[in-house]
Amino acid sequence: GGGSFSLQAPSSSSNNRVLTLPDSADGTIAKTSDINYVKLQALQSSDPVSSITFSSLDVTTYRTFKLIFTGIPTTDATSLAFRFMVDGTGQAENQYHWGNLGVTNAGAVFDSALQQTAGRIAGGAGSDDQEGWTFELTVLPHVSGDPTFRNNFAYSQNVRFNSSNLYRGESFWLRYKTNVATNGFKIYADSGNIDNYSYTLYGLTR
């Protein structure tokens, strides 16, 4: 990462050089400001952790954050919980309103909804290597200047295999119904730890 690239006109025609684009290119050179999604961080690890935190995010530059994640729990039938953060401190008021809708490997539909001190972004998964969670999570914090009580919501699209190695596909939606300005979030197992995981976090510029 890092570095820059610039083009300058040659001092004379004898110094002309040709920059060749691939056959599939349309000839457009994008400005940095045209690139809306920016990769912020990535990690792959086999060391179990109780939680994964993204604190003190740049909410001035980035409006929305997207997390691509895969991992397994150390304890069977473990779900993944979610909390917003303020300067590294998890927010735990009983104002997380969340719900989900999913489908089993047999085509049966299931759903649930609760108000708790944390949201949920993935259901119970098995701890074998072929089980666990794979999901995409989108997070929109409430920041200074936002309309009162707006934002602080998140949603996930999740594929998991439970402790019987059976497929579950599901969506989760949550809202932290407060007027707290947040600048981070964390995900954590509701039992045991998160193991053999990898993730990439992106920011969507304002």
Short mmCIF file of C-alpha atoms in Angstrom, two decimals:
data_model
loop_
_atom_site.label_atom_id
_atom_site.label_comp_id
_atom_site.label_asym_id
_atom_site.label_seq_id
_atom_site.Cartn_x
_atom_site.Cartn_y
_atom_site.Cartn_z
CA GLY A 1 0.00 0.00 0.00
CA GLY A 2 0.91 3.67 -0.14
CA GLY A 3 2.83 5.52 -2.81
CA SER A 4 1.52 7.50 -5.74
CA PHE A 5 1.54 7.51 -9.52
CA SER A 6 1.71 10.58 -11.75
CA LEU A 7 1.97 11.31 -15.46
CA GLN A 8 4.03 14.19 -16.81
CA ALA A 9 4.46 15.44 -20.37
CA PRO A 10 7.93 14.72 -21.86
CA SER A 11 10.29 17.63 -22.40
CA SER A 12 10.41 16.88 -26.14
CA SER A 13 8.74 14.59 -28.66
CA SER A 14 11.87 12.45 -28.82
CA ASN A 15 11.14 11.40 -25.25
CA ASN A 16 7.59 10.24 -25.99
CA ARG A 17 6.50 7.05 -24.28
CA VAL A 18 3.35 4.94 -24.78
CA LEU A 19 1.22 3.73 -21.87
CA THR A 20 -0.70 0.64 -23.06
CA LEU A 21 -4.01 -0.28 -21.43
CA PRO A 22 -5.48 -3.82 -21.43
CA ASP A 23 -7.84 -4.69 -24.32
CA SER A 24 -10.78 -4.70 -21.89
CA ALA A 25 -10.07 -1.18 -20.58
CA ASP A 26 -12.36 1.67 -21.64
CA GLY A 27 -9.57 4.25 -21.53
CA THR A 28 -10.84 5.92 -18.36
CA ILE A 29 -8.38 6.83 -15.63
CA ALA A 30 -10.19 7.24 -12.30
CA LYS A 31 -9.33 9.93 -9.78
CA THR A 32 -8.74 8.86 -6.19
CA SER A 33 -11.91 10.75 -5.26
CA ASP A 34 -13.90 8.47 -7.58
CA ILE A 35 -13.04 5.38 -5.52
CA ASN A 36 -15.80 5.17 -2.91
CA TYR A 37 -14.93 1.93 -1.11
CA VAL A 38 -11.54 1.99 0.62
CA LYS A 39 -9.89 -1.04 2.21
CA LEU A 40 -9.11 -0.08 5.80
CA GLN A 41 -7.74 -3.25 7.34
CA ALA A 42 -7.57 -7.02 6.98
CA LEU A 43 -6.50 -9.93 9.16
CA GLN A 44 -6.33 -13.71 9.12
CA SER A 45 -5.66 -15.56 12.36
CA SER A 46 -5.90 -18.98 14.01
CA ASP A 47 -5.54 -17.54 17.52
CA PRO A 48 -8.89 -17.65 19.40
CA VAL A 49 -10.25 -14.28 20.57
CA SER A 50 -13.29 -13.36 22.63
CA SER A 51 -14.12 -10.37 20.41
CA ILE A 52 -13.00 -8.46 17.35
CA THR A 53 -13.12 -4.69 17.70
CA PHE A 54 -13.02 -1.79 15.27
CA SER A 55 -12.63 1.30 17.42
CA SER A 56 -12.11 5.01 16.73
CA LEU A 57 -13.07 4.68 13.07
CA ASP A 58 -12.84 7.76 10.86
CA VAL A 59 -16.55 8.58 10.69
CA THR A 60 -15.75 12.01 9.22
CA THR A 61 -14.28 10.49 6.06
CA TYR A 62 -16.39 7.33 5.91
CA ARG A 63 -20.18 7.19 6.04
CA THR A 64 -20.63 3.42 6.12
CA PHE A 65 -18.43 0.44 6.97
CA LYS A 66 -18.57 -3.00 5.40
CA LEU A 67 -17.04 -6.09 7.01
CA ILE A 68 -16.42 -9.30 5.07
CA PHE A 69 -15.90 -12.07 7.62
CA THR A 70 -15.51 -15.81 8.00
CA GLY A 71 -14.72 -17.80 11.12
CA ILE A 72 -15.79 -20.56 13.50
CA PRO A 73 -16.70 -20.59 17.19
CA THR A 74 -14.78 -22.61 19.77
CA THR A 75 -18.12 -23.68 21.26
CA ASP A 76 -20.88 -25.39 19.28
CA ALA A 77 -24.17 -23.57 18.64
CA THR A 78 -22.62 -20.16 19.31
CA SER A 79 -24.12 -16.97 17.83
CA LEU A 80 -22.33 -13.71 17.07
CA ALA A 81 -23.32 -10.56 18.94
CA PHE A 82 -22.74 -6.91 18.03
CA ARG A 83 -22.29 -3.65 19.90
CA PHE A 84 -21.54 -0.13 18.77
CA MET A 85 -18.55 1.58 20.39
CA VAL A 86 -17.66 5.11 21.49
CA ASP A 87 -13.91 5.73 21.66
CA GLY A 88 -13.25 2.06 22.33
CA THR A 89 -16.06 1.51 24.86
CA GLY A 90 -18.89 -0.86 23.97
CA GLN A 91 -22.40 0.56 24.23
CA ALA A 92 -24.72 -1.71 26.20
CA GLU A 93 -28.04 0.04 26.80
CA ASN A 94 -31.06 -2.23 26.44
CA GLN A 95 -31.87 -0.55 23.12
CA TYR A 96 -30.65 -3.03 20.53
CA HIS A 97 -33.69 -4.01 18.50
CA TRP A 98 -32.85 -6.86 16.15
CA GLY A 99 -34.57 -9.44 14.03
CA ASN A 100 -33.68 -12.13 11.53
CA LEU A 101 -35.21 -14.23 8.81
CA GLY A 102 -33.64 -17.38 7.43
CA VAL A 103 -34.04 -20.65 5.61
CA THR A 104 -32.82 -24.16 6.47
CA ASN A 105 -31.26 -26.75 4.20
CA ALA A 106 -34.73 -28.32 3.95
CA GLY A 107 -36.31 -25.06 2.80
CA ALA A 108 -38.09 -24.32 6.09
CA VAL A 109 -38.30 -20.66 7.11
CA PHE A 110 -37.36 -19.44 10.59
CA ASP A 111 -37.30 -16.04 12.25
CA SER A 112 -36.82 -14.28 15.57
CA ALA A 113 -36.71 -10.77 17.04
CA LEU A 114 -35.65 -9.33 20.40
CA GLN A 115 -34.73 -6.15 22.27
CA GLN A 116 -31.49 -6.67 24.22
CA THR A 117 -28.24 -5.06 25.44
CA ALA A 118 -26.54 -6.25 22.24
CA GLY A 119 -27.61 -7.00 18.70
CA ARG A 120 -27.14 -10.24 16.82
CA ILE A 121 -25.57 -10.60 13.39
CA ALA A 122 -25.18 -14.39 12.94
CA GLY A 123 -26.95 -17.41 14.39
CA GLY A 124 -25.66 -20.55 16.06
CA ALA A 125 -22.80 -22.24 14.22
CA GLY A 126 -20.77 -25.39 14.68
CA SER A 127 -17.12 -25.45 15.71
CA ASP A 128 -15.79 -27.86 13.07
CA ASP A 129 -13.64 -26.40 10.29
CA GLN A 130 -16.38 -27.03 7.71
CA GLU A 131 -18.99 -25.27 9.86
CA GLY A 132 -18.96 -21.71 11.29
CA TRP A 133 -20.09 -18.38 9.83
CA THR A 134 -19.48 -16.48 6.59
CA PHE A 135 -21.13 -13.09 6.24
CA GLU A 136 -21.11 -9.55 4.97
CA LEU A 137 -21.95 -6.90 7.58
CA THR A 138 -22.86 -3.27 6.82
CA VAL A 139 -22.65 -0.73 9.66
CA LEU A 140 -23.90 2.87 9.71
CA PRO A 141 -23.00 4.84 12.89
CA HIS A 142 -24.86 7.86 14.22
CA VAL A 143 -22.51 10.86 14.08
CA SER A 144 -22.63 14.49 15.14
CA GLY A 145 -24.89 16.42 12.80
CA ASP A 146 -27.15 13.48 11.95
CA PRO A 147 -30.89 13.93 12.61
CA THR A 148 -31.81 13.00 16.18
CA PHE A 149 -31.98 9.23 16.80
CA ARG A 150 -31.13 8.40 13.17
CA ASN A 151 -28.70 5.69 12.09
CA ASN A 152 -26.76 3.43 14.51
CA PHE A 153 -28.02 0.48 12.50
CA ALA A 154 -26.48 -2.55 10.87
CA TYR A 155 -27.48 -5.53 8.79
CA SER A 156 -25.81 -8.77 7.75
CA GLN A 157 -26.19 -11.43 5.06
CA ASN A 158 -25.00 -14.69 6.55
CA VAL A 159 -24.35 -18.29 5.54
CA ARG A 160 -23.59 -20.66 8.41
CA PHE A 161 -23.42 -24.34 9.12
CA ASN A 162 -24.70 -25.42 12.51
CA SER A 163 -23.24 -28.01 14.90
CA SER A 164 -24.91 -30.77 12.82
CA ASN A 165 -23.16 -29.38 9.71
CA LEU A 166 -26.51 -28.29 8.25
CA TYR A 167 -26.87 -25.21 6.05
CA ARG A 168 -28.59 -22.05 7.27
CA GLY A 169 -28.94 -18.89 5.21
CA GLU A 170 -30.19 -15.77 6.99
CA SER A 171 -30.39 -12.01 7.19
CA PHE A 172 -30.14 -9.93 10.37
CA TRP A 173 -31.19 -6.32 10.91
CA LEU A 174 -30.50 -4.26 14.03
CA ARG A 175 -30.86 -0.74 15.34
CA TYR A 176 -29.33 0.77 18.46
CA LYS A 177 -32.19 3.09 19.33
CA THR A 178 -30.27 5.88 21.05
CA ASN A 179 -28.95 9.31 20.14
CA VAL A 180 -25.36 8.34 21.03
CA ALA A 181 -22.72 9.35 18.47
CA THR A 182 -20.67 6.22 17.80
CA ASN A 183 -17.36 5.66 16.05
CA GLY A 184 -16.74 1.93 16.17
CA PHE A 185 -18.20 -1.51 16.73
CA LYS A 186 -17.30 -4.94 17.95
CA ILE A 187 -18.45 -8.47 17.25
CA TYR A 188 -18.15 -11.26 19.79
CA ALA A 189 -19.20 -14.84 20.43
CA ASP A 190 -22.05 -15.21 22.92
CA SER A 191 -20.20 -18.26 24.30
CA GLY A 192 -16.53 -19.15 24.09
CA ASN A 193 -14.29 -17.55 21.48
CA ILE A 194 -13.96 -16.85 17.75
CA ASP A 195 -11.38 -19.05 16.02
CA ASN A 196 -9.79 -19.55 12.58
CA TYR A 197 -11.13 -16.27 11.26
CA SER A 198 -10.35 -13.79 8.55
CA TYR A 199 -11.85 -10.43 7.71
CA THR A 200 -11.53 -7.32 5.59
CA LEU A 201 -13.01 -3.97 6.62
CA TYR A 202 -13.93 -1.34 4.03
CA GLY A 203 -15.06 2.26 4.43
CA LEU A 204 -17.53 3.95 2.10
CA THR A 205 -16.54 7.59 1.66
CA ARG A 206 -19.06 10.37 2.20
#
